[in-house]
JSON list of C-alpha atoms in Angstrom, two decimals:
[
{"chain": "A", "resi": 477, "resn": "LEU", "atom": "CA", "xyz": [-3.05, -1.22, 0.63]},
{"chain": "A", "resi": 478, "resn": "ARG", "atom": "CA", "xyz": [0.51, -2.87, 1.23]},
{"chain": "A", "resi": 479, "resn": "ASP", "atom": "CA", "xyz": [-0.64, -5.21, -1.42]},
{"chain": "A", "resi": 480, "resn": "PHE", "atom": "CA", "xyz": [-1.00, -2.71, -4.16]},
{"chain": "A", "resi": 481, "resn": "LEU", "atom": "CA", "xyz": [1.62, -0.78, -2.40]},
{"chain": "A", "resi": 482, "resn": "LEU", "atom": "CA", "xyz": [3.98, -3.63, -3.83]},
{"chain": "A", "resi": 483, "resn": "VAL", "atom": "CA", "xyz": [2.21, -4.09, -7.11]},
{"chain": "A", "resi": 484, "resn": "TYR", "atom": "CA", "xyz": [2.44, -0.10, -8.09]},
{"chain": "A", "resi": 485, "resn": "ASN", "atom": "CA", "xyz": [6.50, -0.22, -6.95]},
{"chain": "A", "resi": 486, "resn": "ARG", "atom": "CA", "xyz": [7.16, -3.70, -8.81]},
{"chain": "A", "resi": 487, "resn": "MET", "atom": "CA", "xyz": [5.59, -2.37, -12.19]},
{"chain": "A", "resi": 488, "resn": "THR", "atom": "CA", "xyz": [7.37, 1.02, -12.01]},
{"chain": "A", "resi": 489, "resn": "GLU", "atom": "CA", "xyz": [10.68, -0.71, -11.73]},
{"chain": "A", "resi": 490, "resn": "LEU", "atom": "CA", "xyz": [9.82, -3.17, -14.13]},
{"chain": "A", "resi": 491, "resn": "CYS", "atom": "CA", "xyz": [8.50, -0.69, -16.77]},
{"chain": "A", "resi": 492, "resn": "PHE", "atom": "CA", "xyz": [11.38, 1.90, -15.84]},
{"chain": "A", "resi": 493, "resn": "ARG", "atom": "CA", "xyz": [13.71, -0.81, -16.57]},
{"chain": "A", "resi": 494, "resn": "HIS", "atom": "CA", "xyz": [12.51, -1.88, -19.72]},
{"chain": "A", "resi": 495, "resn": "CYS", "atom": "CA", "xyz": [11.51, 2.62, -21.05]},
{"chain": "A", "resi": 496, "resn": "VAL", "atom": "CA", "xyz": [14.29, 3.94, -19.91]},
{"chain": "A", "resi": 497, "resn": "CYS", "atom": "CA", "xyz": [17.07, 3.91, -21.41]},
{"chain": "A", "resi": 498, "resn": "GLY", "atom": "CA", "xyz": [19.39, 6.65, -20.48]},
{"chain": "A", "resi": 499, "resn": "LEU", "atom": "CA", "xyz": [18.90, 9.68, -16.93]},
{"chain": "A", "resi": 500, "resn": "ASN", "atom": "CA", "xyz": [21.43, 11.21, -19.76]},
{"chain": "A", "resi": 501, "resn": "TYR", "atom": "CA", "xyz": [17.73, 14.17, -19.81]},
{"chain": "A", "resi": 502, "resn": "ARG", "atom": "CA", "xyz": [16.37, 15.74, -17.14]},
{"chain": "A", "resi": 503, "resn": "LEU", "atom": "CA", "xyz": [12.71, 14.80, -18.95]},
{"chain": "A", "resi": 504, "resn": "LEU", "atom": "CA", "xyz": [11.98, 11.61, -20.59]},
{"chain": "A", "resi": 505, "resn": "THR", "atom": "CA", "xyz": [11.32, 10.90, -24.66]},
{"chain": "A", "resi": 506, "resn": "GLY", "atom": "CA", "xyz": [9.36, 10.68, -26.67]},
{"chain": "A", "resi": 507, "resn": "ARG", "atom": "CA", "xyz": [9.53, 7.06, -27.22]},
{"chain": "A", "resi": 508, "resn": "GLU", "atom": "CA", "xyz": [10.51, 6.71, -23.70]},
{"chain": "A", "resi": 509, "resn": "GLU", "atom": "CA", "xyz": [6.93, 8.28, -22.92]},
{"chain": "A", "resi": 510, "resn": "SER", "atom": "CA", "xyz": [5.37, 5.19, -25.29]},
{"chain": "A", "resi": 511, "resn": "CYS", "atom": "CA", "xyz": [7.10, 2.66, -23.84]},
{"chain": "A", "resi": 512, "resn": "LEU", "atom": "CA", "xyz": [5.60, 3.81, -20.62]},
{"chain": "A", "resi": 513, "resn": "ASP", "atom": "CA", "xyz": [2.07, 4.79, -21.55]},
{"chain": "A", "resi": 514, "resn": "SER", "atom": "CA", "xyz": [2.13, 0.88, -23.05]},
{"chain": "A", "resi": 515, "resn": "CYS", "atom": "CA", "xyz": [3.75, -0.96, -20.30]},
{"chain": "A", "resi": 516, "resn": "ALA", "atom": "CA", "xyz": [1.82, 1.03, -17.59]},
{"chain": "A", "resi": 517, "resn": "ALA", "atom": "CA", "xyz": [-1.18, -0.28, -19.23]},
{"chain": "A", "resi": 518, "resn": "ARG", "atom": "CA", "xyz": [-0.43, -4.05, -20.14]},
{"chain": "A", "resi": 519, "resn": "LEU", "atom": "CA", "xyz": [0.38, -4.31, -16.58]},
{"chain": "A", "resi": 520, "resn": "VAL", "atom": "CA", "xyz": [-2.73, -2.75, -15.71]},
{"chain": "A", "resi": 521, "resn": "ARG", "atom": "CA", "xyz": [-4.86, -4.87, -17.59]},
{"chain": "A", "resi": 522, "resn": "ALA", "atom": "CA", "xyz": [-3.16, -7.76, -17.16]},
{"chain": "A", "resi": 523, "resn": "ASN", "atom": "CA", "xyz": [-3.60, -6.92, -13.02]},
{"chain": "A", "resi": 524, "resn": "HIS", "atom": "CA", "xyz": [-7.80, -6.22, -14.10]},
{"chain": "A", "resi": 525, "resn": "ARG", "atom": "CA", "xyz": [-7.76, -9.95, -15.63]},
{"chain": "A", "resi": 526, "resn": "LEU", "atom": "CA", "xyz": [-6.14, -11.96, -12.34]},
{"chain": "A", "resi": 527, "resn": "MET", "atom": "CA", "xyz": [-7.90, -9.86, -10.32]},
{"chain": "A", "resi": 528, "resn": "SER", "atom": "CA", "xyz": [-11.14, -10.70, -12.04]},
{"chain": "A", "resi": 529, "resn": "ALA", "atom": "CA", "xyz": [-10.25, -14.72, -11.81]},
{"chain": "A", "resi": 530, "resn": "TYR", "atom": "CA", "xyz": [-9.72, -14.47, -8.24]},
{"chain": "A", "resi": 531, "resn": "VAL", "atom": "CA", "xyz": [-12.62, -12.81, -7.21]},
{"chain": "A", "resi": 532, "resn": "GLY", "atom": "CA", "xyz": [-14.19, -15.27, -9.15]},
{"chain": "A", "resi": 533, "resn": "LEU", "atom": "CA", "xyz": [-12.89, -18.23, -7.32]},
{"chain": "A", "resi": 534, "resn": "VAL", "atom": "CA", "xyz": [-13.13, -16.34, -3.59]},
{"chain": "A", "resi": 535, "resn": "PRO", "atom": "CA", "xyz": [-16.60, -17.70, -2.80]},
{"chain": "A", "resi": 536, "resn": "ALA", "atom": "CA", "xyz": [-15.88, -21.06, -4.29]},
{"chain": "A", "resi": 537, "resn": "LEU", "atom": "CA", "xyz": [-12.65, -21.59, -1.94]},
{"chain": "A", "resi": 538, "resn": "LEU", "atom": "CA", "xyz": [-14.40, -20.05, 1.32]},
{"chain": "A", "resi": 539, "resn": "GLN", "atom": "CA", "xyz": [-16.92, -22.25, 0.43]},
{"chain": "A", "resi": 540, "resn": "ARG", "atom": "CA", "xyz": [-14.88, -24.90, 0.19]},
{"chain": "A", "resi": 541, "resn": "ARG", "atom": "CA", "xyz": [-12.69, -24.52, 3.86]},
{"chain": "A", "resi": 542, "resn": "ALA", "atom": "CA", "xyz": [-16.25, -23.81, 5.33]},
{"chain": "A", "resi": 543, "resn": "ALA", "atom": "CA", "xyz": [-17.25, -27.37, 4.50]},
{"chain": "A", "resi": 544, "resn": "GLU", "atom": "CA", "xyz": [-14.03, -28.33, 5.53]},
{"chain": "A", "resi": 545, "resn": "HIS", "atom": "CA", "xyz": [-13.69, -26.60, 9.14]},
{"chain": "A", "resi": 546, "resn": "GLY", "atom": "CA", "xyz": [-17.86, -27.90, 9.62]},
{"chain": "A", "resi": 547, "resn": "ALA", "atom": "CA", "xyz": [-17.42, -31.54, 8.14]},
{"chain": "A", "resi": 548, "resn": "PRO", "atom": "CA", "xyz": [-16.74, -34.20, 10.70]},
{"chain": "A", "resi": 549, "resn": "GLY", "atom": "CA", "xyz": [-13.48, -35.98, 10.75]},
{"chain": "A", "resi": 550, "resn": "PRO", "atom": "CA", "xyz": [-12.75, -38.92, 8.95]},
{"chain": "A", "resi": 551, "resn": "VAL", "atom": "CA", "xyz": [-13.76, -42.18, 10.99]},
{"chain": "A", "resi": 552, "resn": "ALA", "atom": "CA", "xyz": [-11.42, -44.39, 12.48]},
{"chain": "A", "resi": 553, "resn": "ALA", "atom": "CA", "xyz": [-11.45, -48.54, 11.80]},
{"chain": "A", "resi": 554, "resn": "PRO", "atom": "CA", "xyz": [-11.94, -50.64, 14.46]},
{"chain": "A", "resi": 555, "resn": "ASP", "atom": "CA", "xyz": [-9.22, -52.55, 15.41]},
{"chain": "A", "resi": 556, "resn": "PRO", "atom": "CA", "xyz": [-9.73, -55.30, 14.38]},
{"chain": "A", "resi": 557, "resn": "ALA", "atom": "CA", "xyz": [-9.93, -58.38, 16.66]},
{"chain": "A", "resi": 558, "resn": "PRO", "atom": "CA", "xyz": [-7.14, -60.56, 17.56]},
{"chain": "A", "resi": 559, "resn": "GLY", "atom": "CA", "xyz": [-7.51, -64.17, 16.18]},
{"chain": "A", "resi": 560, "resn": "PRO", "atom": "CA", "xyz": [-7.43, -67.02, 18.49]}
]
C-alpha cells in the first residue's frame, strides 16, 4: 500500500506540474484536463509495463536466491605443504 501511495503521489505531482499552467481559476481548463488525462494514462501504462516485467522476473529471482542459500559455501583449498 505504501509503494502504491508513493507512486500515486509522484504521478499526481508530476502531471500537475506539467499540465496546470496557473491557479487563476477554480476549475481546470479543457486543455489542462486533456493534458492531465493523457499524462496520467501514459504513467499508468508505463507502471503496468514495469509491473508486468517485475512479475515475470520475480520467480526467477526467488529461485536464484533459494539456490544460493541452499547451496553449500565455497570449498577452501588445503594449505600447501611446506617444502624441505
